[in-house]
XYZ file of C-alpha atoms in Angstrom:
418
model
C -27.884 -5.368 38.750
C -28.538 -7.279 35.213
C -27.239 -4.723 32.274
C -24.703 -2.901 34.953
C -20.719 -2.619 34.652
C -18.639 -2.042 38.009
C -16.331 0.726 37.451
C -12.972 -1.073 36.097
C -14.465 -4.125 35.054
C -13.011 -5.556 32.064
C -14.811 -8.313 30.943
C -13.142 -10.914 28.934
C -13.842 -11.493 24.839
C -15.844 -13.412 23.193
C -13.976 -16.210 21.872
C -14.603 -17.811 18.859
C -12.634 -20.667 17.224
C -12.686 -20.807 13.464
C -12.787 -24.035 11.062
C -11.017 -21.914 8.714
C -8.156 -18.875 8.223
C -8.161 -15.773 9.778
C -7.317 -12.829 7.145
C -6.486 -9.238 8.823
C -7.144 -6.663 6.073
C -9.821 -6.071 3.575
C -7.655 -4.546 0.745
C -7.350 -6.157 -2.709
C -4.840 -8.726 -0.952
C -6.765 -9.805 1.316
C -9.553 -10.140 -1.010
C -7.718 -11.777 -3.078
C -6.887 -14.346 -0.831
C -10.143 -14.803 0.082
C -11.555 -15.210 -3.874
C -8.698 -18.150 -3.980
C -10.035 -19.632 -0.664
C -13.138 -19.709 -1.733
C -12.452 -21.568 -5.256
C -10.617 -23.801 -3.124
C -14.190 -24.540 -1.010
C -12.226 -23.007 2.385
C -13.854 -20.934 4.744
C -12.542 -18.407 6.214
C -12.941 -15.057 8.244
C -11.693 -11.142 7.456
C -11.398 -8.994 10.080
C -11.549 -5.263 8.339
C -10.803 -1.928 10.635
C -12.859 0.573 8.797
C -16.219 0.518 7.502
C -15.980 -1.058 4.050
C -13.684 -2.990 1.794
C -10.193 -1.332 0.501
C -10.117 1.205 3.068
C -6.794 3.278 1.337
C -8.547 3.266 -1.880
C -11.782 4.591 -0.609
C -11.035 7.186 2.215
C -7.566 8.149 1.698
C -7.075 8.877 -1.760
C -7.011 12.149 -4.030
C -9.995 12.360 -6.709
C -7.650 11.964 -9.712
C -5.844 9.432 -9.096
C -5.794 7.026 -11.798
C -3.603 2.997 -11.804
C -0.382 4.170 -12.480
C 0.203 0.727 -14.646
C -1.909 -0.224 -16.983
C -5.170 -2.375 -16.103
C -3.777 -6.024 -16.996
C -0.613 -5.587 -14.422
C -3.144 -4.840 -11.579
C -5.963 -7.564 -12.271
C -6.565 -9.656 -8.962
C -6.854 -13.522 -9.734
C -9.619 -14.997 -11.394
C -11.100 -11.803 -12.549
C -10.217 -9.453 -15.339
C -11.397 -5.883 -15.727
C -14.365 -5.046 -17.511
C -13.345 -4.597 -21.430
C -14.666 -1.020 -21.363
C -12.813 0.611 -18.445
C -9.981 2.306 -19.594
C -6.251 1.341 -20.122
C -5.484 3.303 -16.626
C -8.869 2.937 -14.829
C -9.772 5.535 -12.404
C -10.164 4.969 -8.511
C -13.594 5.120 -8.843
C -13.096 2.057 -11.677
C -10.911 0.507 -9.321
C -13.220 0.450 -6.595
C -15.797 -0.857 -8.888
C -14.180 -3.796 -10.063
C -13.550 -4.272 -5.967
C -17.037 -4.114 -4.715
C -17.869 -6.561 -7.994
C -14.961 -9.052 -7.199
C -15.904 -9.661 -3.736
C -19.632 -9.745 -4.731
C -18.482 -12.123 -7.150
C -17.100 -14.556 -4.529
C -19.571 -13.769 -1.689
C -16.738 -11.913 0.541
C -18.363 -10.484 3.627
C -15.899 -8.880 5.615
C -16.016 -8.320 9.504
C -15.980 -4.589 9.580
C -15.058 -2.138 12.069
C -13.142 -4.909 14.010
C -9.856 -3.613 14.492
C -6.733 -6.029 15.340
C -4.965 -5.284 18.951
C -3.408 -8.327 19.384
C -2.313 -11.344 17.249
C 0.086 -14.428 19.197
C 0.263 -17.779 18.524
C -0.723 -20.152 21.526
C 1.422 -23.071 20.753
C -0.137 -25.754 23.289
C -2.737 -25.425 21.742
C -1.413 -25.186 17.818
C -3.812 -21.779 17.120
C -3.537 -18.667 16.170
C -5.561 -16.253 18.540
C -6.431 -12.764 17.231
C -8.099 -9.798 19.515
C -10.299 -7.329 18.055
C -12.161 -4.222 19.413
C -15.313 -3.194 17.677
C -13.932 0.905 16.381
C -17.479 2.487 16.994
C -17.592 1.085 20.476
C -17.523 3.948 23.091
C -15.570 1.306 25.438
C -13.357 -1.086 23.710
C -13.330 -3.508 26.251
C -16.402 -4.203 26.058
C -17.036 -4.890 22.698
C -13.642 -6.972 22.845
C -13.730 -10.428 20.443
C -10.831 -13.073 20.159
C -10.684 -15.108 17.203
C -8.768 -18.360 17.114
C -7.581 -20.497 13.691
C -4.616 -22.699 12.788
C -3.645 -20.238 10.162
C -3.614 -16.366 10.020
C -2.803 -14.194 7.137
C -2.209 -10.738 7.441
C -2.833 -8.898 4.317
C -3.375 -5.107 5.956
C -0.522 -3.894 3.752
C 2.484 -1.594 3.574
C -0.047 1.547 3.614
C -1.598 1.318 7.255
C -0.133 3.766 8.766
C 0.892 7.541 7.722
C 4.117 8.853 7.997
C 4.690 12.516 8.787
C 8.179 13.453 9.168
C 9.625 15.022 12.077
C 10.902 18.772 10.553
C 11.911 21.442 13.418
C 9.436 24.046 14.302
C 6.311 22.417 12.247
C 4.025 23.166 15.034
C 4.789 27.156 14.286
C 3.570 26.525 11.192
C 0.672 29.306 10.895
C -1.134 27.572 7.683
C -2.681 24.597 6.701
C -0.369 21.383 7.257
C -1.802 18.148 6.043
C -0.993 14.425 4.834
C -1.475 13.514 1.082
C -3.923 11.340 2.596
C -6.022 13.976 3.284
C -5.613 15.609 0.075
C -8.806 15.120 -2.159
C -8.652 18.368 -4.516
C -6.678 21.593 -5.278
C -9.707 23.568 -5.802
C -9.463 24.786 -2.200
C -5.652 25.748 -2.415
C -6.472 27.987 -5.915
C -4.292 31.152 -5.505
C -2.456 29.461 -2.498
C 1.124 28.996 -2.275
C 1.572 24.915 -1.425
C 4.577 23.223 -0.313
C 4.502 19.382 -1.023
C 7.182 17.244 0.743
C 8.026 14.804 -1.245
C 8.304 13.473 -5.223
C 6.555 10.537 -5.786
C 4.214 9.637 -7.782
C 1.596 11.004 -5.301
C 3.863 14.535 -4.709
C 3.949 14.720 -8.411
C 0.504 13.960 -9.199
C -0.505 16.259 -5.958
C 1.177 18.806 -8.104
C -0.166 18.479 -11.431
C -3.922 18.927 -9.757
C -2.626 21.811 -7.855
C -1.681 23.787 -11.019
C -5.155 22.583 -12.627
C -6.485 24.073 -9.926
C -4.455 27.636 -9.932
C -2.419 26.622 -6.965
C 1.120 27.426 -7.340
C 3.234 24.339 -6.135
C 6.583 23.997 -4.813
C 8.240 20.603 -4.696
C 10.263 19.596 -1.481
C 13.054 17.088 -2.884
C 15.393 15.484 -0.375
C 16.895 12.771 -2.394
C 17.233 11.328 -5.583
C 14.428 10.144 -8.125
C 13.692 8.247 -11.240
C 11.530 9.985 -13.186
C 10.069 7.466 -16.439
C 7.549 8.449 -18.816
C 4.397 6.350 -18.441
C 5.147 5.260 -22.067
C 7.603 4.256 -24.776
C 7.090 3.821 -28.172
C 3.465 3.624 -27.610
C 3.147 0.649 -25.051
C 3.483 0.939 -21.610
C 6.938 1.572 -19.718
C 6.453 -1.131 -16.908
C 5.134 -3.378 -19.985
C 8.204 -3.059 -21.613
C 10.347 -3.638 -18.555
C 8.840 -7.172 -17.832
C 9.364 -8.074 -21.348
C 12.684 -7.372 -21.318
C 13.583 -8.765 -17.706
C 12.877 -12.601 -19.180
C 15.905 -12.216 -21.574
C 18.275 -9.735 -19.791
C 20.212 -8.546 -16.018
C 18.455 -5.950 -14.773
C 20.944 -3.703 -14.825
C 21.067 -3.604 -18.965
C 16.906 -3.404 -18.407
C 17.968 0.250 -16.083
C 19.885 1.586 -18.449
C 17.787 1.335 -21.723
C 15.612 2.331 -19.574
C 17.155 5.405 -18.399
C 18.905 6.084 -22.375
C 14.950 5.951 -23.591
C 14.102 8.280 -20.792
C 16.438 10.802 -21.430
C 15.601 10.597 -25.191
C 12.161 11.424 -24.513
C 12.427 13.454 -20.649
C 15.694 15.253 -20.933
C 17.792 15.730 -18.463
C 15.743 15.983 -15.425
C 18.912 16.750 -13.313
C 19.252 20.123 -14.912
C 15.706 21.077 -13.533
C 16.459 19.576 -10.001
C 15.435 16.000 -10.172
C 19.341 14.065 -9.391
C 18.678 11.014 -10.769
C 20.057 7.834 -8.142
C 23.292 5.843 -8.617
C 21.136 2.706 -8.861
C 19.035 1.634 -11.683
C 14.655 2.586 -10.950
C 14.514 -1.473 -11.401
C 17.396 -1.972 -8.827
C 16.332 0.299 -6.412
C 12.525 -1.290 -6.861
C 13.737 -4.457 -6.592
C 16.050 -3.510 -2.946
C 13.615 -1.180 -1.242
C 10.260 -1.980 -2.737
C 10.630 1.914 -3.802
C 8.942 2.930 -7.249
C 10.560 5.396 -9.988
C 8.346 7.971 -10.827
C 5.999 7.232 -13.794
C 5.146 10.758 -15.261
C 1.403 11.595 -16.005
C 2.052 15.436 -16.706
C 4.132 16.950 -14.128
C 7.410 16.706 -16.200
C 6.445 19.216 -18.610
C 5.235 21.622 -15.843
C 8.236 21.277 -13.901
C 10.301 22.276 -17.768
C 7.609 25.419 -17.964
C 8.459 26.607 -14.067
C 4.924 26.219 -13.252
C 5.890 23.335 -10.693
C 9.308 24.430 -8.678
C 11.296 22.090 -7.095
C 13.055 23.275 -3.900
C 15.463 21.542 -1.546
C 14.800 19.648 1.296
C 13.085 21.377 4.400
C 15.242 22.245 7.015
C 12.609 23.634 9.229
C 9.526 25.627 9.508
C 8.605 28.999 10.483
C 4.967 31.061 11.163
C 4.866 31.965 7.462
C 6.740 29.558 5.134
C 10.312 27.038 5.614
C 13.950 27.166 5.740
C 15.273 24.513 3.141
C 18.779 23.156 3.433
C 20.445 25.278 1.020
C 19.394 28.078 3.584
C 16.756 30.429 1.467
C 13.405 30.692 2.883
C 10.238 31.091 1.142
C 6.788 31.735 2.301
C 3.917 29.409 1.997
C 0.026 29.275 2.695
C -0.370 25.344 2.987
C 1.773 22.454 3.039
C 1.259 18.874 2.246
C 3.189 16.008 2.850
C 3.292 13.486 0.350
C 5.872 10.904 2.447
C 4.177 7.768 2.369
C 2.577 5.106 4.807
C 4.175 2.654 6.628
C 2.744 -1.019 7.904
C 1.234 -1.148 11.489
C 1.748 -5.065 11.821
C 4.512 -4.893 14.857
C 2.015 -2.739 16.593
C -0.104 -5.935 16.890
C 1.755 -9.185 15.922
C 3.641 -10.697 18.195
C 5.873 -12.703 16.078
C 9.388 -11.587 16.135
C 10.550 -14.230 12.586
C 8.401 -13.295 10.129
C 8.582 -9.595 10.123
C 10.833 -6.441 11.116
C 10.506 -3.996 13.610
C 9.378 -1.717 11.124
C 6.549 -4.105 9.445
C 8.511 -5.920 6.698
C 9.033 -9.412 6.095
C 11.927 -10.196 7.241
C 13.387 -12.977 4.120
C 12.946 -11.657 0.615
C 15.334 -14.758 -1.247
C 14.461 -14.667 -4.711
C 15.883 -18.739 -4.581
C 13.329 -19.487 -2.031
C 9.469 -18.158 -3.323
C 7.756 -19.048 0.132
C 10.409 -16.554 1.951
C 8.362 -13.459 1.499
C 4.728 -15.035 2.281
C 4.837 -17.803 4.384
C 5.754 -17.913 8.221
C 6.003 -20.341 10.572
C 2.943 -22.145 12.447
C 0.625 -21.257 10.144
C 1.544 -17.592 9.171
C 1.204 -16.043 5.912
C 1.791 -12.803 4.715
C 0.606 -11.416 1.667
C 1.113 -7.723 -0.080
C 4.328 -6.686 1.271
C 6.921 -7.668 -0.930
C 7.328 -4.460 -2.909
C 5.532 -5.599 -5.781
C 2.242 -4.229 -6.284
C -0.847 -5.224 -7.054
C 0.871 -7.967 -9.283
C 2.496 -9.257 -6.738
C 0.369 -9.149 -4.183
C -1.734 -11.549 -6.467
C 0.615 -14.132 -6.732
C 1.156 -14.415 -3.241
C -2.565 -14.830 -2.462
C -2.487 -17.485 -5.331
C 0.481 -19.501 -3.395
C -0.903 -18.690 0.437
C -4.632 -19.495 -0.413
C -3.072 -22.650 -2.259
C -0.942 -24.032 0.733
C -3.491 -23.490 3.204
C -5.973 -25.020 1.124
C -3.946 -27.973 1.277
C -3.905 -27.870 4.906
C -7.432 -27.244 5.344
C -7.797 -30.395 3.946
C -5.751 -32.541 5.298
C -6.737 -31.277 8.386
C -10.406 -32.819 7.600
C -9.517 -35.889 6.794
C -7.524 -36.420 10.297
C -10.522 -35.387 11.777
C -12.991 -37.298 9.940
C -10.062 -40.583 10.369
C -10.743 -39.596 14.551
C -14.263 -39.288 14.169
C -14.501 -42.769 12.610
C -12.287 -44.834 15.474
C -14.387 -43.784 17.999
């Protein structure tokens, strides 16, 4: 009967073949890429999981959260900020300048279409991409396969959230929750909060608990760089760069470090063991950044952020850290990152790891990081920010650009012989 599904039928997905890339991910690098398409007069087609552009940005961020560099490091190409948001714009800024930038270059984005599958069908020299519609009540049926020459997968190193294991979490009585979920500390006022982990999000996380009258204890397992935002009135990361064009970075660590400690102190003496590597070195190896301080220093020198060892386990009422004391708590967040989701769905075993990284990173060879083979590009996941993540669009959009054409001239040369 017309409109009915036997029980177990799968039907099979749409499939549509496109004239021009697929991009996976609506975050600024895939917009980005997209912006540079578009000057280049490519089409092309984004395929976006959640409802709007720069998912992380607008659903899983706190409410303070401010650029941790200034404005001109995080620009995406063609476009500046607006001269009157601040030196550090806001989120909200940030997702301003967003909405504006892809209104700007007439971005629509395929939304809600979330990526299962992604293999390259080499008879037929295409890239074919399966997506299932996220509000559909049966994915199956709402099942689409896209197919291109060239795919770019721009859904970043912040997919996916990663929650330690720690022993006896699920006794846990009291609240337990990712930083992602973390929008205020006005609901933790008068709460004792554990936050695992001392990044720049566990730090900030921090400083808005004690704005809030939370009292915060730090979880530190390992070693971190902890830089003031500024030296001698220009920004820290500013001065870095500068410095990089004329000297190793090792010499750029340790003025670094020497102006730190001029200005910080010795952060070791309040808990904070700084790492036998250099915050450029380590940046530069792991994609890991040092800890650019917006506040939390001087409330970790007052007591009124304590930092505690690393968690050893969990209990009904509080943890057991490492060192073996045991304190009670009445929430716990952890700030411990996201990780990429692209082996989940990409079946490509060159261009990226097991756990979602690409796999080359020679600085002698500048396609290593971003371009794959048989038409695969990769852009944000070098390590390198919102700066970097720029570039690469600039070189992927480029190259396929090229492609793109040369592609339409072999098919107008075939249309004319026959």
């Amino acid at each position: 009967m017309q409109g009915q599904q036997q029980a177990g039928y799968n039907p099979s997905p749409a499939f549509i073949v496109l004239d021009g890339p697929i991009i996976v991910g609506a975050g600024p690098s895939g917009l980005a890429v997209a912006a540079t398409l578009r000057q280049h007069s490519v089409p092309f087609t984004i395929l976006e999981r959640s409802g709007d552009i720069a998912d992380l940005w607008t659903n899983r961020t706190y409410d303070r959260l401010r650029l941790h560099l200034p404005k001109v490091f995080c620009e995406l190409p063609h476009v500046g900020f607006p001269p009157d948001f601040p030196t550090y714009p806001t989120k909200h800024d940030f997702l301003r300048y967003l909405h504006s930038y892809a209104s700007r270059f007439g971005i629509a984005p395929l939304l809600g279409r979330s990526v299962t599958r992604a293999w390259y069908d080499a008879p037929a020299s295409l890239w074919r991409v399966t997506t299932t519609a996220a509000a559909a009540a049966a994915a199956s049926a709402a099942a689409t396969e896209y197919a291109s020459p060239w795919l770019v997968v721009a859904s970043g190193e912040n997919a996916e959230v990663v929650v330690p294991k720690v022993k006896g979490r699920e006794r846990f009585a009291g609240e337990a929750l990712h930083s992602s979920e973390y929008r205020s500390g006005e609901r933790f006022r008068g709460m004792r909060v554990l936050v695992v982990g001392c990044g720049n999000s566990g730090m900030e996380m921090c400083l808005d608990l004690c704005a809030h009258g939370a009292m915060p204890f730090m979880s530190v397992r390992s070693g971190v760089h902890v830089l003031p935002r500024e030296m001698f009135g220009a920004s820290t990361f500013g001065i870095a760069m500068k410095l990089l064009r004329w000297l190793p970075i090792q010499m750029v660590d340790r003025f670094l470090l020497l102006v730190a400690k001029m200005i910080l102190g010795d952060t070791e003496k309040y808990g904070l063991k700084r790492p036998k590597l250099g915050p450029l070195e380590i940046k530069n190896i792991t994609g890991k950044s040092p800890v650019l301080d917006v506040g939390a220093w001087s409330l970790i020198k007052s007591g009124n952020i304590k930092i505690v060892p690393e968690v050893e386990s969990f209990s009904g009422n509080g943890a057991r850290f490492v060192d073996g004391n045991e304190m009670a708590f009445d929430a716990v967040i952890f700030a411990t990152g996201y990780r990429s989701n692209v082996p989940s769905w990409l079946q490509d075993g060159e261009l990226f790891t097991e756990d979602g990284k690409p796999r080359a990173r020679c600085p002698s060879s500048s396609s290593s990081s971003w371009r794959g083979p048989n038409g695969l590009y990769c852009v944000g996941f070098s390590g390198r920010g919102l700066l970097g993540s720029g570039a690469e669009a600039l070189m992927a959009a480029s190259d396929i650009a090229g492609r793109w054409q040369e592609a339409q001239v072999a098919a107008g040369a075939n249309i004319s012989t026959v």
